[in-house]
Short mmCIF file of C-alpha atoms and ligand atoms in Angstrom, two decimals:
data_model
loop_
_atom_site.label_atom_id
_atom_site.label_comp_id
_atom_site.label_asym_id
_atom_site.label_seq_id
_atom_site.Cartn_x
_atom_site.Cartn_y
_atom_site.Cartn_z
CA MET A 1 -0.29 -0.39 -0.55
CA LYS A 2 1.30 3.27 -1.20
CA THR A 3 1.89 5.84 1.93
CA ARG A 4 -0.92 8.57 1.53
CA ILE A 5 -0.32 12.40 1.77
CA LEU A 6 -2.32 15.03 2.56
CA LEU A 7 -0.04 18.52 1.18
CA ALA A 8 -1.34 21.96 2.08
CA ASP A 9 0.61 25.37 1.50
CA ASP A 10 -0.14 28.22 -0.35
CA GLU A 11 2.26 29.07 -1.86
CA GLN A 12 2.04 27.85 -5.47
CA THR A 13 4.89 27.35 -6.69
CA PHE A 14 6.63 24.68 -3.62
CA ARG A 15 3.35 23.46 -3.58
CA LEU A 16 2.31 21.64 -7.17
CA THR A 17 7.47 21.12 -7.57
CA PHE A 18 7.33 19.50 -3.78
CA THR A 19 3.79 17.04 -5.00
CA LYS A 20 5.91 15.76 -7.95
CA VAL A 21 8.19 15.39 -6.35
CA LEU A 22 6.37 12.61 -3.43
CA HIS A 23 4.98 11.56 -6.32
CA GLU A 24 8.16 10.59 -7.88
CA GLU A 25 9.80 9.73 -4.20
CA GLY A 26 5.93 6.88 -4.17
CA PHE A 27 3.90 9.17 -2.99
CA ASP A 28 -0.87 9.71 -3.51
CA VAL A 29 -0.68 13.29 -2.83
CA ASP A 30 -3.33 14.85 -2.36
CA ASP A 31 -2.90 18.98 -2.81
CA PHE A 32 -3.99 21.75 -1.64
CA ASP A 33 -3.68 25.71 -1.28
CA ASN A 34 -6.73 26.33 1.34
CA GLY A 35 -7.21 25.17 5.09
CA LEU A 36 -10.73 24.69 4.39
CA ASP A 37 -10.65 22.16 1.80
CA ALA A 38 -7.56 20.59 3.19
CA ILE A 39 -9.63 19.92 6.74
CA ASP A 40 -13.01 18.12 3.77
CA ALA A 41 -10.65 16.11 2.25
CA ILE A 42 -10.08 15.01 5.98
CA LYS A 43 -13.67 13.78 6.43
CA LYS A 44 -12.84 11.50 3.39
CA ASN A 45 -9.90 10.09 3.51
CA ALA A 46 -8.19 8.85 5.16
CA TYR A 47 -3.89 9.40 4.58
CA ASP A 48 -1.17 8.55 6.70
CA ILE A 49 1.24 12.27 7.20
CA ALA A 50 -0.17 15.54 6.77
CA ILE A 51 2.57 18.34 5.30
CA LEU A 52 0.82 21.85 6.46
CA ASP A 53 1.43 25.32 6.12
CA ILE A 54 0.90 27.39 9.60
CA GLN A 55 -0.45 30.23 7.10
CA MET A 56 -2.77 29.77 4.32
CA PRO A 57 -6.49 31.58 3.97
CA GLY A 58 -10.00 29.78 4.61
CA ALA A 59 -8.15 27.91 8.15
CA ASP A 60 -4.69 27.99 9.47
CA GLY A 61 -2.96 24.73 9.71
CA ILE A 62 -3.14 25.26 13.81
CA LYS A 63 -7.38 24.82 12.59
CA VAL A 64 -6.86 22.49 10.51
CA LEU A 65 -4.70 20.45 12.73
CA LYS A 66 -6.45 20.29 15.91
CA GLU A 67 -9.20 19.08 12.57
CA ILE A 68 -7.40 16.14 11.64
CA VAL A 69 -6.36 15.10 15.95
CA LYS A 70 -10.00 14.49 16.11
CA VAL A 71 -10.99 12.95 12.98
CA SER A 72 -7.71 11.18 12.02
CA PRO A 73 -5.89 10.50 15.40
CA ASN A 74 -3.10 7.88 13.71
CA THR A 75 -2.92 10.71 10.96
CA ARG A 76 1.58 11.78 11.17
CA VAL A 77 1.37 15.62 11.31
CA ILE A 78 4.37 17.55 9.95
CA MET A 79 4.62 21.48 10.07
CA ILE A 80 5.75 23.84 7.43
CA THR A 81 6.46 27.07 9.11
CA ALA A 82 7.62 30.05 7.50
CA TYR A 83 10.24 32.79 9.81
CA GLY A 84 7.23 34.11 12.40
CA THR A 85 6.27 31.73 12.86
CA VAL A 86 8.55 29.73 14.39
CA GLU A 87 6.83 29.49 18.10
CA MET A 88 3.60 28.71 16.28
CA ALA A 89 5.17 25.26 14.91
CA VAL A 90 5.74 24.74 17.94
CA GLU A 91 2.77 25.46 19.53
CA ALA A 92 2.14 22.88 17.29
CA ILE A 93 3.81 20.01 18.29
CA LYS A 94 1.55 20.36 21.86
CA PHE A 95 -1.91 19.80 19.84
CA GLY A 96 0.28 16.39 18.79
CA ALA A 97 3.04 17.98 15.31
CA SER A 98 4.39 15.28 14.95
CA GLU A 99 8.24 17.68 13.32
CA TYR A 100 7.78 20.75 11.58
CA VAL A 101 9.88 22.03 9.44
CA MET A 102 11.45 25.99 8.46
CA LYS A 103 10.84 27.24 4.60
CA PRO A 104 12.16 27.58 3.15
CA VAL A 105 11.60 23.90 2.93
CA ILE A 106 14.93 22.15 2.16
CA PHE A 107 13.52 19.12 -0.11
CA ASP A 108 16.40 16.23 1.62
CA ASP A 109 16.17 16.83 4.77
CA VAL A 110 11.02 16.94 5.07
CA LEU A 111 11.76 13.87 2.71
CA LEU A 112 13.46 11.56 5.29
CA LYS A 113 11.28 13.36 8.12
CA ILE A 114 8.18 11.93 6.06
CA LYS A 115 9.95 8.50 5.06
CA GLN A 116 10.90 8.06 9.43
CA GLN A 117 6.42 9.73 9.65
CA ALA A 118 6.01 6.46 6.73
CA ARG A 119 7.85 4.20 8.93
CA TYR A 120 6.38 4.83 11.82
CA ARG A 121 2.38 4.63 10.90
CA ARG A 122 3.61 0.83 8.83
CA LEU A 123 4.71 0.06 12.40
CA GLN A 124 1.90 1.41 13.99
CA GLU A 125 -0.95 -0.42 11.71
CA GLU A 126 0.83 -3.13 12.03
CA ASN A 127 0.93 -2.51 15.99
CA ILE A 128 -3.00 -2.97 15.68
CA GLN A 129 -3.63 -5.58 12.86
CA LEU A 130 -1.27 -7.48 16.23
CA LYS A 131 -3.55 -6.63 18.26
CA SER A 132 -6.37 -7.38 17.08
CA ASP A 133 -5.67 -11.09 15.80
CA LEU A 134 -4.50 -11.83 18.92
CA GLY A 135 -7.00 -10.23 20.76
CA SER A 136 -9.70 -11.90 18.60
CA ILE A 137 -8.56 -15.59 18.50
CA PHE A 138 -7.64 -15.99 21.97
CA SER A 139 -10.52 -14.23 23.54
CA ILE A 140 -13.06 -16.35 25.44
CA ASP A 141 -15.37 -14.77 23.94
CA GLN A 142 -14.83 -16.10 20.13
CA ILE A 143 -15.50 -18.90 21.58
CA ILE A 144 -19.62 -19.67 19.80
CA GLY A 145 -22.13 -21.54 22.42
CA ASP A 146 -25.40 -21.15 24.22
CA SER A 147 -25.36 -25.19 24.17
CA PRO A 148 -25.70 -26.36 27.51
CA ALA A 149 -23.18 -28.40 27.24
CA MET A 150 -21.06 -24.67 25.92
CA ALA A 151 -22.44 -23.72 29.02
CA ARG A 152 -20.47 -26.57 31.55
CA VAL A 153 -18.06 -25.80 28.98
CA PHE A 154 -17.52 -22.49 29.95
CA GLU A 155 -18.93 -22.55 33.66
CA THR A 156 -15.21 -25.16 33.91
CA ILE A 157 -12.63 -23.11 32.44
CA TYR A 158 -13.94 -19.80 34.49
CA LYS A 159 -13.48 -21.84 37.68
CA VAL A 160 -9.74 -23.53 36.53
CA ALA A 161 -8.08 -20.45 35.17
CA ASN A 162 -7.70 -19.01 39.31
CA THR A 163 -6.22 -22.64 39.71
CA LYS A 164 -3.04 -23.73 38.91
CA SER A 165 -4.05 -27.07 38.22
CA ASN A 166 -3.06 -29.51 35.19
CA ILE A 167 -6.35 -29.19 32.56
CA LEU A 168 -6.49 -32.29 30.82
CA ILE A 169 -8.59 -31.73 27.02
CA THR A 170 -11.01 -33.90 25.11
CA GLY A 171 -12.73 -33.77 22.70
CA GLU A 172 -12.76 -35.02 18.85
CA SER A 173 -11.27 -33.97 15.70
CA GLY A 174 -12.45 -29.74 15.07
CA THR A 175 -14.24 -29.81 17.96
CA GLY A 176 -12.14 -26.59 19.51
CA LYS A 177 -9.54 -27.86 21.80
CA GLU A 178 -6.53 -25.32 20.83
CA MET A 179 -9.33 -22.87 20.91
CA VAL A 180 -9.56 -23.85 24.58
CA ALA A 181 -6.22 -23.75 25.61
CA HIS A 182 -5.79 -20.46 24.64
CA ALA A 183 -8.60 -19.54 26.17
CA ILE A 184 -7.23 -20.87 29.05
CA HIS A 185 -4.90 -19.66 29.07
CA SER A 186 -5.49 -16.10 28.49
CA LEU A 187 -7.76 -15.98 31.98
CA SER A 188 -4.94 -17.16 33.71
CA GLU A 189 -3.39 -14.04 36.28
CA GLY A 190 -1.21 -17.29 37.68
CA PHE A 191 0.84 -18.01 34.11
CA PRO A 192 1.91 -14.26 33.35
CA GLY A 193 4.60 -16.42 30.70
CA ARG A 194 4.12 -17.33 27.26
CA PHE A 195 1.55 -19.93 25.48
CA VAL A 196 4.09 -22.74 24.14
CA ALA A 197 2.05 -26.02 21.37
CA VAL A 198 3.76 -28.69 21.42
CA ASN A 199 2.04 -31.21 18.81
CA CYS A 200 3.17 -34.45 19.86
CA SER A 201 2.59 -36.48 16.51
CA ALA A 202 4.56 -33.67 15.20
CA ILE A 203 7.65 -33.80 16.83
CA PRO A 204 9.95 -37.90 15.46
CA GLU A 205 10.51 -40.30 18.76
CA GLY A 206 14.07 -39.60 19.81
CA LEU A 207 13.46 -35.49 19.35
CA ILE A 208 11.31 -35.74 21.85
CA GLU A 209 12.82 -35.48 24.92
CA SER A 210 15.47 -32.91 23.71
CA GLU A 211 12.34 -31.19 22.25
CA LEU A 212 11.20 -30.64 26.15
CA PHE A 213 13.69 -30.77 27.88
CA GLY A 214 16.75 -29.50 25.73
CA HIS A 215 20.06 -30.42 25.97
CA LYS A 216 23.43 -29.41 25.84
CA LYS A 217 26.05 -28.88 23.32
CA GLY A 218 27.82 -32.59 21.95
CA SER A 219 24.96 -34.56 23.55
CA PHE A 220 24.16 -36.19 20.84
CA THR A 221 26.26 -35.86 16.83
CA SER A 222 23.26 -32.86 16.26
CA ALA A 223 23.56 -31.13 19.15
CA VAL A 224 25.87 -29.01 18.32
CA GLU A 225 25.09 -26.11 20.63
CA ASP A 226 22.57 -25.34 24.32
CA LYS A 227 19.25 -25.96 23.14
CA LYS A 228 16.23 -24.41 25.46
CA GLY A 229 13.42 -26.89 25.68
CA LEU A 230 9.66 -26.13 25.72
CA PHE A 231 9.55 -26.04 28.86
CA GLU A 232 12.09 -23.69 29.02
CA ALA A 233 10.20 -20.95 26.82
CA ALA A 234 6.96 -21.69 28.34
CA GLN A 235 8.65 -20.68 31.97
CA GLU A 236 5.44 -19.03 34.20
CA GLY A 237 2.87 -19.48 31.28
CA THR A 238 0.92 -22.67 29.56
CA LEU A 239 2.52 -25.93 27.82
CA PHE A 240 0.22 -27.15 25.38
CA LEU A 241 0.93 -30.54 24.71
CA ASP A 242 -1.61 -30.88 21.92
CA GLU A 243 -2.42 -34.74 20.49
CA ILE A 244 -1.14 -36.10 24.16
CA GLY A 245 -2.17 -39.83 23.39
CA TYR A 246 0.97 -40.40 20.44
CA MET A 247 3.96 -39.34 22.82
CA PRO A 248 5.64 -42.73 23.18
CA LEU A 249 6.38 -44.63 26.30
CA SER A 250 9.52 -43.83 26.71
CA CYS A 251 8.94 -39.83 27.10
CA GLN A 252 6.22 -40.26 28.78
CA VAL A 253 8.02 -41.25 31.61
CA LYS A 254 10.40 -37.91 31.77
CA LEU A 255 7.05 -36.15 31.76
CA LEU A 256 6.03 -38.17 34.66
CA ARG A 257 8.80 -36.82 36.69
CA ALA A 258 9.01 -33.59 35.48
CA VAL A 259 5.40 -33.35 36.02
CA GLU A 260 5.93 -34.03 39.27
CA GLU A 261 9.53 -32.64 41.13
CA ARG A 262 8.86 -29.59 38.96
CA ARG A 263 11.43 -30.20 38.32
CA ILE A 264 13.37 -30.70 34.35
CA THR A 265 16.46 -32.16 33.34
CA PRO A 266 18.32 -30.92 29.46
CA VAL A 267 18.97 -33.67 27.83
CA GLY A 268 23.22 -34.55 28.17
CA SER A 269 23.33 -31.93 31.14
CA THR A 270 23.83 -33.13 34.92
CA GLU A 271 21.85 -30.21 36.21
CA SER A 272 18.13 -29.53 36.69
CA ILE A 273 16.18 -26.53 36.31
CA PRO A 274 13.09 -26.73 38.41
CA ILE A 275 9.92 -25.31 36.32
CA GLU A 276 6.58 -23.84 37.16
CA LEU A 277 4.09 -23.76 34.77
CA ARG A 278 0.93 -24.85 33.87
CA ILE A 279 0.49 -28.23 31.67
CA VAL A 280 -2.91 -27.75 29.51
CA ALA A 281 -2.90 -31.33 27.29
CA ALA A 282 -5.52 -32.16 24.69
CA THR A 283 -6.70 -35.45 23.17
CA ASN A 284 -8.68 -36.07 20.61
CA LYS A 285 -8.22 -39.57 21.94
CA ILE A 286 -9.89 -42.32 24.04
CA LEU A 287 -6.83 -42.17 26.98
CA LEU A 288 -8.86 -44.59 29.34
CA ASN A 289 -9.40 -47.01 25.77
CA GLU A 290 -5.07 -46.12 25.27
CA ILE A 291 -4.80 -46.97 29.13
CA SER A 292 -6.15 -50.32 28.65
CA THR A 293 -4.76 -50.98 25.67
CA GLY A 294 -0.81 -50.53 27.18
CA HIS A 295 -0.40 -46.60 24.92
CA PHE A 296 -0.29 -44.83 28.12
CA ARG A 297 0.71 -44.74 30.63
CA GLU A 298 -2.29 -44.44 34.17
CA ASP A 299 0.12 -42.65 36.45
CA LEU A 300 0.59 -39.20 33.69
CA TYR A 301 -3.07 -39.70 32.82
CA TYR A 302 -4.29 -38.62 36.61
CA ARG A 303 -1.79 -36.59 37.07
CA LEU A 304 -3.04 -34.78 33.08
CA ASN A 305 -6.19 -34.79 33.89
CA VAL A 306 -6.23 -33.34 37.42
CA VAL A 307 -9.68 -31.46 35.59
CA GLY A 308 -11.26 -32.23 32.44
CA VAL A 309 -12.54 -30.23 29.64
CA HIS A 310 -14.76 -32.25 27.72
CA LEU A 311 -15.82 -30.84 24.35
CA PRO A 312 -18.39 -32.35 22.93
CA PRO A 313 -19.93 -33.80 19.06
CA LEU A 314 -20.97 -30.58 17.42
CA ARG A 315 -23.33 -33.40 16.40
CA GLU A 316 -24.44 -33.52 20.49
CA ARG A 317 -25.14 -29.87 20.68
CA ARG A 318 -27.46 -29.40 16.71
CA GLU A 319 -28.22 -25.70 18.80
CA ASP A 320 -24.78 -24.43 18.70
CA ILE A 321 -25.49 -24.43 15.05
CA PRO A 322 -26.99 -21.04 13.48
CA LYS A 323 -25.24 -19.32 16.07
CA LEU A 324 -21.73 -20.88 14.73
CA VAL A 325 -22.90 -20.54 10.98
CA GLU A 326 -23.50 -16.12 11.46
CA HIS A 327 -20.73 -15.96 13.36
CA PHE A 328 -18.66 -17.57 10.62
CA VAL A 329 -20.34 -15.93 7.56
CA ALA A 330 -19.92 -13.06 8.69
CA LYS A 331 -16.41 -13.47 9.43
CA TYR A 332 -15.50 -14.32 5.69
CA ASN A 333 -17.87 -12.37 4.67
CA SER A 334 -16.09 -9.25 5.58
CA GLN A 335 -12.74 -11.15 4.62
CA MET A 336 -13.63 -11.63 1.18
CA GLY A 337 -15.07 -8.49 0.93
CA LYS A 338 -18.57 -10.55 0.11
CA ASN A 339 -22.63 -8.53 0.42
CA CYS A 340 -23.69 -12.04 1.59
CA ALA A 341 -24.75 -11.52 4.94
CA SER A 342 -27.29 -14.35 5.88
CA VAL A 343 -28.61 -18.24 5.48
CA SER A 344 -31.24 -19.68 3.71
CA GLU A 345 -34.17 -22.20 6.08
CA ARG A 346 -33.09 -24.29 3.26
CA ALA A 347 -29.64 -23.73 3.23
CA MET A 348 -30.03 -23.98 6.78
CA ASN A 349 -31.95 -27.05 7.41
CA VAL A 350 -29.43 -28.76 5.52
CA LEU A 351 -26.40 -27.72 7.98
CA MET A 352 -28.87 -28.31 11.14
CA ASN A 353 -29.29 -32.70 9.79
CA TYR A 354 -25.67 -32.96 9.01
CA GLU A 355 -23.53 -35.58 10.11
CA TRP A 356 -19.93 -32.53 10.58
CA LYS A 357 -17.85 -35.91 11.48
CA GLY A 358 -14.89 -32.65 11.55
CA ASN A 359 -17.48 -31.00 14.33
CA ILE A 360 -16.43 -26.98 13.67
CA ARG A 361 -13.89 -26.62 12.19
CA GLU A 362 -16.19 -28.68 9.28
CA LEU A 363 -18.31 -26.43 9.46
CA GLN A 364 -16.70 -22.86 8.92
CA ASN A 365 -14.97 -24.96 6.21
CA VAL A 366 -18.08 -25.49 4.11
CA ILE A 367 -18.76 -22.00 4.55
CA GLU A 368 -16.20 -20.11 3.89
CA ARG A 369 -16.57 -22.39 0.10
CA ALA A 370 -20.29 -20.95 0.93
CA ILE A 371 -19.10 -17.52 1.17
CA ILE A 372 -16.80 -18.63 -1.54
CA PHE A 373 -20.33 -19.36 -4.42
CA ALA A 374 -22.08 -17.48 -3.13
CA GLU A 375 -23.79 -14.58 -5.98
CA ASP A 376 -26.63 -12.60 -3.58
CA GLU A 377 -27.23 -12.02 -0.12
CA THR A 378 -28.29 -14.84 0.67
CA VAL A 379 -26.20 -18.05 1.65
CA ASN A 380 -28.47 -21.05 -0.80
CA VAL A 381 -27.98 -24.79 -0.45
CA SER A 382 -26.70 -25.18 -3.58
CA ASP A 383 -23.78 -22.82 -1.89
CA ILE A 384 -23.02 -24.95 0.76
CA GLY A 385 -23.64 -28.66 -1.75
CA LEU A 386 -24.15 -31.09 0.96
CA VAL A 387 -27.03 -32.85 1.53
CA SER A 388 -28.04 -34.14 4.53
CA VAL A 389 -27.19 -37.73 5.02
CA SER A 390 -28.86 -40.34 7.38
CA SER A 391 -26.84 -42.59 9.52
CA ASP A 392 -27.00 -45.15 7.91
CA SER A 393 -24.28 -45.78 5.28
CA ILE A 394 -22.32 -42.82 6.22
CA ASP A 395 -18.97 -44.04 4.78
CA SER A 396 -20.70 -44.21 1.25
CA GLN A 397 -22.15 -41.11 1.80
CA GLU A 398 -19.83 -39.82 3.14
CA ARG A 399 -16.96 -40.74 0.46
CA GLY A 400 -20.49 -39.71 -2.77
CA LEU A 401 -20.07 -36.57 -1.47
CA GLN A 402 -16.79 -35.46 -1.49
CA ASP A 403 -16.40 -36.24 -4.99
CA ALA A 404 -19.64 -34.35 -5.97
CA LEU A 405 -18.14 -31.60 -3.58
CA ARG A 406 -14.78 -31.22 -6.21
CA CYS A 407 -16.41 -31.89 -8.86
CA PHE A 408 -18.94 -29.23 -7.92
CA GLU A 409 -15.36 -26.80 -6.47
CA LYS A 410 -14.07 -28.63 -10.19
CA GLU A 411 -15.92 -27.44 -12.61
CA TYR A 412 -16.97 -23.88 -11.21
CA ILE A 413 -13.82 -22.73 -10.62
CA LEU A 414 -13.47 -23.99 -15.02
CA ARG A 415 -15.93 -21.66 -15.09
CA VAL A 416 -15.21 -18.17 -13.67
CA LEU A 417 -11.13 -19.29 -15.66
CA LYS A 418 -13.03 -19.72 -18.58
CA LYS A 419 -14.78 -16.28 -17.86
CA HIS A 420 -11.67 -14.78 -17.12
CA LYS A 421 -9.91 -16.68 -20.39
CA GLY A 422 -8.16 -18.09 -18.62
CA ASP A 423 -6.59 -15.16 -16.08
CA LYS A 424 -5.87 -16.76 -12.73
CA ALA A 425 -5.61 -13.50 -10.95
CA LEU A 426 -8.66 -11.86 -12.79
CA ALA A 427 -9.72 -15.40 -11.75
CA ALA A 428 -8.87 -15.35 -8.01
CA GLY A 429 -10.47 -12.50 -6.67
CA ASP A 430 -13.52 -12.85 -8.92
CA LEU A 431 -13.65 -16.23 -6.68
CA GLY A 432 -12.34 -13.88 -3.67
CA ILE A 433 -9.43 -16.48 -3.15
CA GLY A 434 -6.32 -15.33 -3.37
CA VAL A 435 -3.66 -16.93 -5.85
CA SER A 436 -1.89 -18.74 -4.09
CA THR A 437 -5.11 -20.66 -2.28
CA LEU A 438 -6.13 -20.46 -6.69
CA TYR A 439 -2.37 -22.46 -7.78
CA ARG A 440 -2.73 -25.18 -4.40
CA LYS A 441 -7.21 -25.30 -5.37
CA ILE A 442 -6.49 -26.44 -8.98
CA SER A 443 -3.20 -28.64 -8.19
CA GLU A 444 -5.39 -30.56 -5.59
CA LEU A 445 -8.17 -30.77 -7.89
CA GLU A 446 -6.17 -32.77 -10.06
CA MET A 447 -7.50 -30.01 -13.42
CA ASN A 448 -4.27 -28.92 -14.84
CA SER A 449 -4.68 -31.26 -17.69
CA ASP A 450 -8.55 -29.17 -17.81
CA ILE A 451 -6.86 -25.79 -18.22
CA GLU A 452 -4.32 -26.98 -20.92
CA ARG A 453 -7.82 -28.14 -22.61
CA LEU A 454 -9.39 -24.51 -22.01
CA GLY A 455 -6.00 -22.68 -22.84
CA ALA A 456 -6.66 -24.93 -26.19
CA SER A 457 -10.31 -24.41 -26.96
N1 ATP B 1 -16.79 -22.84 19.81
C1 ATP B 1 -16.46 -22.68 17.94
N2 ATP B 1 -16.60 -21.57 18.27
C2 ATP B 1 -15.83 -20.78 17.50
N3 ATP B 1 -15.23 -20.86 16.00
C3 ATP B 1 -14.60 -22.14 16.95
C4 ATP B 1 -14.97 -22.77 18.02
N4 ATP B 1 -14.76 -24.37 18.62
C5 ATP B 1 -13.18 -24.87 17.58
N5 ATP B 1 -13.98 -23.31 16.40
C6 ATP B 1 -12.67 -22.78 15.15
O1 ATP B 1 -12.54 -24.21 14.83
C7 ATP B 1 -11.56 -24.59 14.41
C8 ATP B 1 -11.20 -25.33 14.66
O2 ATP B 1 -10.73 -25.92 16.85
P1 ATP B 1 -9.49 -25.94 16.93
O3 ATP B 1 -7.76 -26.03 16.45
O4 ATP B 1 -9.20 -25.61 18.96
O5 ATP B 1 -10.34 -28.21 16.94
P2 ATP B 1 -9.19 -29.22 17.67
O6 ATP B 1 -10.48 -29.57 18.20
O7 ATP B 1 -7.52 -28.65 18.28
O8 ATP B 1 -9.11 -29.59 16.28
P3 ATP B 1 -8.08 -30.74 16.02
O9 ATP B 1 -8.10 -32.38 17.19
O10 ATP B 1 -8.25 -31.10 15.08
O11 ATP B 1 -6.29 -30.19 16.34
C9 ATP B 1 -10.31 -22.56 14.53
O12 ATP B 1 -10.52 -22.70 13.22
C10 ATP B 1 -11.89 -23.05 15.83
O13 ATP B 1 -11.66 -20.95 15.43
MG1 MG B 2 -5.71 -28.98 17.56
#
């Protein structure tokens, strides 16, 4: 995104040449020869930087500055001051200007200042974005659901957040286990440190110990320097052990010892380190079954499952579906800049009765795709591409459904590509997805030969 600048100065030669310089430097510039027009423009557009002469007809620079502070507080303001108005420029800093420059203006000096301010604005924007991302992903009010089952989940989350107990979250895939783990962490005032997540099923068995506990240089061939483990990274915070059911037995012993003694020993070290953190573990396996088959240690299970949070599958809390649908429709609608804010009654019926083996993650994906395909303000049955499944013969129907969905998606993408004569950037824009997503879909759906045919025709 280009930095957007407003320049207000009644001295025509300066204004026109400087506007040209700024254009050449790659900025977007709107220029005005009086304060009143500048104020109008500020109300209509979002400027990153405003450069204001102090003496101007209509409204002087100070008046414009005050207006900016009121309507667009993130805009950075640079005042231009002539001999005789320096004191006013200093005053302007008190009102909220960031800088002032003296007339006659030396282009290189002021360009440098503009670049600094532009950089500041970018960082500020990124920060705002980061904060809102963090806030929205991790806060408990992003967890949707007011079924009795979810009410119990919320109650447990609030209760346990104030304790130091370890927690075991159980539930099928896609039921929101990781989301709940984050929410517990963000509500836990007793653990102000970091939230560190480890997926136990993703680390090779031989490396788990060193990942968790760290290692000393030379303790094994690839250990070329000391390395801190995830336990240490999560000191005073939360260590989230995801997919704990996949942790190898050899590592379970060491984990048990760490939990019991509240100390860890890095691989190859002779000294142990005290640890102070909360462990939140999650699993979609039924651990009691794993215990009975000898794949999970019973003693570790009881150490981790001091408090249990169970997330019921979506099909057991269908009353949550409408709110979830509404939430995801709003989310993807605004993300894709579409104008599709409601769901037809028939479509909602299908969503209410579907099996949802992949739980909320699956629902989220279905809505995302529906919003991509939706052509007017309402999501219709054809947009969601699901058929209600009865509980018998689900497996074969599921396969049939998957095939149907693939086919549907393929046809649709082809249609849009055809419309844009194979131009992928235009097609992606039309589909409301990124170009890289389109490329991924083309390869996932094995569409390359179809596209070649498209080019030949
Ligand atoms: N109650 C909820 N409200 C809103 N979004 C939810 C809810 N539960 C889950 N989600 C969303 O569904 C997706 C899956 O959630 P999450 O990753 O927490 O599930 P999980 O149980 O850890 O799944 P898996 O076992 O597959 O790792 C995420 O994108 C999450 O934001
Ligand atoms: Mg998960």
